[in-house]
Amino acid sequence: QRRAFLYDQNSATRQLFGLDAGTGDPIPNNAQVISPAMVTVDSVDYLPSSGNQNQEYVILRNNTSQAVDLSGWKLDGAIDHTFEGGTVIPAGAGTAGVEYQGLLHVARDAVSFRSRSSGPTGGQKRLVQGNYQGQLSARGETVNLRDGAGQLIHSFSYPGTPTNLQRYLRVSEIQ
């Protein structure tokens, strides 16, 4: 209902979004047109330097010139996450100069992500959503981004770097 209310406002007086209040672009006249690769999985951190797997994350990048509404979209494959209504990635370069607009960090545990000792971390004005189910494997996996209808928007595979213990541990006997 809120979205319909915002879209139905006169475009000349419609709320603006941007870096500063009252500046930027008005909310678009029409609902977004969904196309493959409009949002991509930019990178993953499957092996946080702290050793705390709750600090792992996936970064999504908005590749369009408009904000993208991810309401009802899903991440699947290596992890499972459904984006709540109202989740929007604003347009932007994704750099510190624009306060990381254009990026969305999806964390295994949002509180743990914000307490990371090295970037990305809390206090950097990053858009963070959590908590996804599952864990990114150090052996490599694929993360898929799907829209609300299940259409594949982007697929990201990473090779992984398993530790020696993960590569060479063998179960030799079961009692």
PDB file of N, CA, C and O in Angstrom, residues 14-25 99 101:
ATOM      1  N   ARG A  14       6.343  14.672  -5.830  1.00  0.00           N
ATOM      2  CA  ARG A  14       6.702  13.363  -5.284  1.00  0.00           C
ATOM      3  C   ARG A  14       7.995  13.452  -4.480  1.00  0.00           C
ATOM      4  O   ARG A  14       8.895  14.201  -4.797  1.00  0.00           O
ATOM      5  N   GLN A  15       8.093  12.648  -3.430  1.00  0.00           N
ATOM      6  CA  GLN A  15       9.278  12.577  -2.578  1.00  0.00           C
ATOM      7  C   GLN A  15      10.529  12.341  -3.407  1.00  0.00           C
ATOM      8  O   GLN A  15      10.523  11.574  -4.354  1.00  0.00           O
ATOM      9  N   LEU A  16      11.624  13.010  -3.030  1.00  0.00           N
ATOM     10  CA  LEU A  16      12.905  12.815  -3.700  1.00  0.00           C
ATOM     11  C   LEU A  16      13.783  11.901  -2.870  1.00  0.00           C
ATOM     12  O   LEU A  16      13.680  11.851  -1.653  1.00  0.00           O
ATOM     13  N   PHE A  17      14.670  11.162  -3.534  1.00  0.00           N
ATOM     14  CA  PHE A  17      15.646  10.375  -2.813  1.00  0.00           C
ATOM     15  C   PHE A  17      17.020  10.708  -3.368  1.00  0.00           C
ATOM     16  O   PHE A  17      17.191  11.001  -4.522  1.00  0.00           O
ATOM     17  N   GLY A  18      17.998  10.716  -2.493  1.00  0.00           N
ATOM     18  CA  GLY A  18      19.366  11.045  -2.886  1.00  0.00           C
ATOM     19  C   GLY A  18      20.237  11.154  -1.657  1.00  0.00           C
ATOM     20  O   GLY A  18      19.842  10.797  -0.553  1.00  0.00           O
ATOM     21  N   LEU A  19      21.448  11.681  -1.839  1.00  0.00           N
ATOM     22  CA  LEU A  19      22.398  11.782  -0.734  1.00  0.00           C
ATOM     23  C   LEU A  19      21.931  12.745   0.343  1.00  0.00           C
ATOM     24  O   LEU A  19      22.132  12.525   1.519  1.00  0.00           O
ATOM     25  N   ASP A  20      21.329  13.866  -0.046  1.00  0.00           N
ATOM     26  CA  ASP A  20      20.866  14.865   0.908  1.00  0.00           C
ATOM     27  C   ASP A  20      19.351  14.989   0.811  1.00  0.00           C
ATOM     28  O   ASP A  20      18.776  14.843  -0.257  1.00  0.00           O
ATOM     29  N   ALA A  21      18.719  15.272   1.922  1.00  0.00           N
ATOM     30  CA  ALA A  21      17.262  15.420   1.926  1.00  0.00           C
ATOM     31  C   ALA A  21      16.852  16.522   0.959  1.00  0.00           C
ATOM     32  O   ALA A  21      17.444  17.589   0.910  1.00  0.00           O
ATOM     33  N   GLY A  22      15.844  16.243   0.147  1.00  0.00           N
ATOM     34  CA  GLY A  22      15.315  17.238  -0.771  1.00  0.00           C
ATOM     35  C   GLY A  22      16.072  17.343  -2.081  1.00  0.00           C
ATOM     36  O   GLY A  22      15.732  18.158  -2.930  1.00  0.00           O
ATOM     37  N   THR A  23      17.106  16.543  -2.272  1.00  0.00           N
ATOM     38  CA  THR A  23      17.817  16.551  -3.552  1.00  0.00           C
ATOM     39  C   THR A  23      17.760  15.155  -4.139  1.00  0.00           C
ATOM     40  O   THR A  23      17.467  14.187  -3.459  1.00  0.00           O
ATOM     41  N   GLY A  24      18.048  15.045  -5.398  1.00  0.00           N
ATOM     42  CA  GLY A  24      18.062  13.733  -6.035  1.00  0.00           C
ATOM     43  C   GLY A  24      16.937  13.606  -7.031  1.00  0.00           C
ATOM     44  O   GLY A  24      16.388  14.588  -7.521  1.00  0.00           O
ATOM     45  N   ASP A  25      16.593  12.378  -7.325  1.00  0.00           N
ATOM     46  CA  ASP A  25      15.574  12.080  -8.320  1.00  0.00           C
ATOM     47  C   ASP A  25      14.259  11.746  -7.642  1.00  0.00           C
ATOM     48  O   ASP A  25      14.247  11.183  -6.553  1.00  0.00           O
ATOM     49  N   GLU A  99      29.142   7.330  -0.403  1.00  0.00           N
ATOM     50  CA  GLU A  99      28.673   6.602   0.769  1.00  0.00           C
ATOM     51  C   GLU A  99      28.151   5.213   0.418  1.00  0.00           C
ATOM     52  O   GLU A  99      27.164   4.747   0.953  1.00  0.00           O
ATOM     53  N   GLN A 101      26.550   4.080  -1.978  1.00  0.00           N
ATOM     54  CA  GLN A 101      25.266   3.917  -2.658  1.00  0.00           C
ATOM     55  C   GLN A 101      25.491   3.115  -3.929  1.00  0.00           C
ATOM     56  O   GLN A 101      26.455   3.318  -4.655  1.00  0.00           O
TER      57      GLN A 101
END
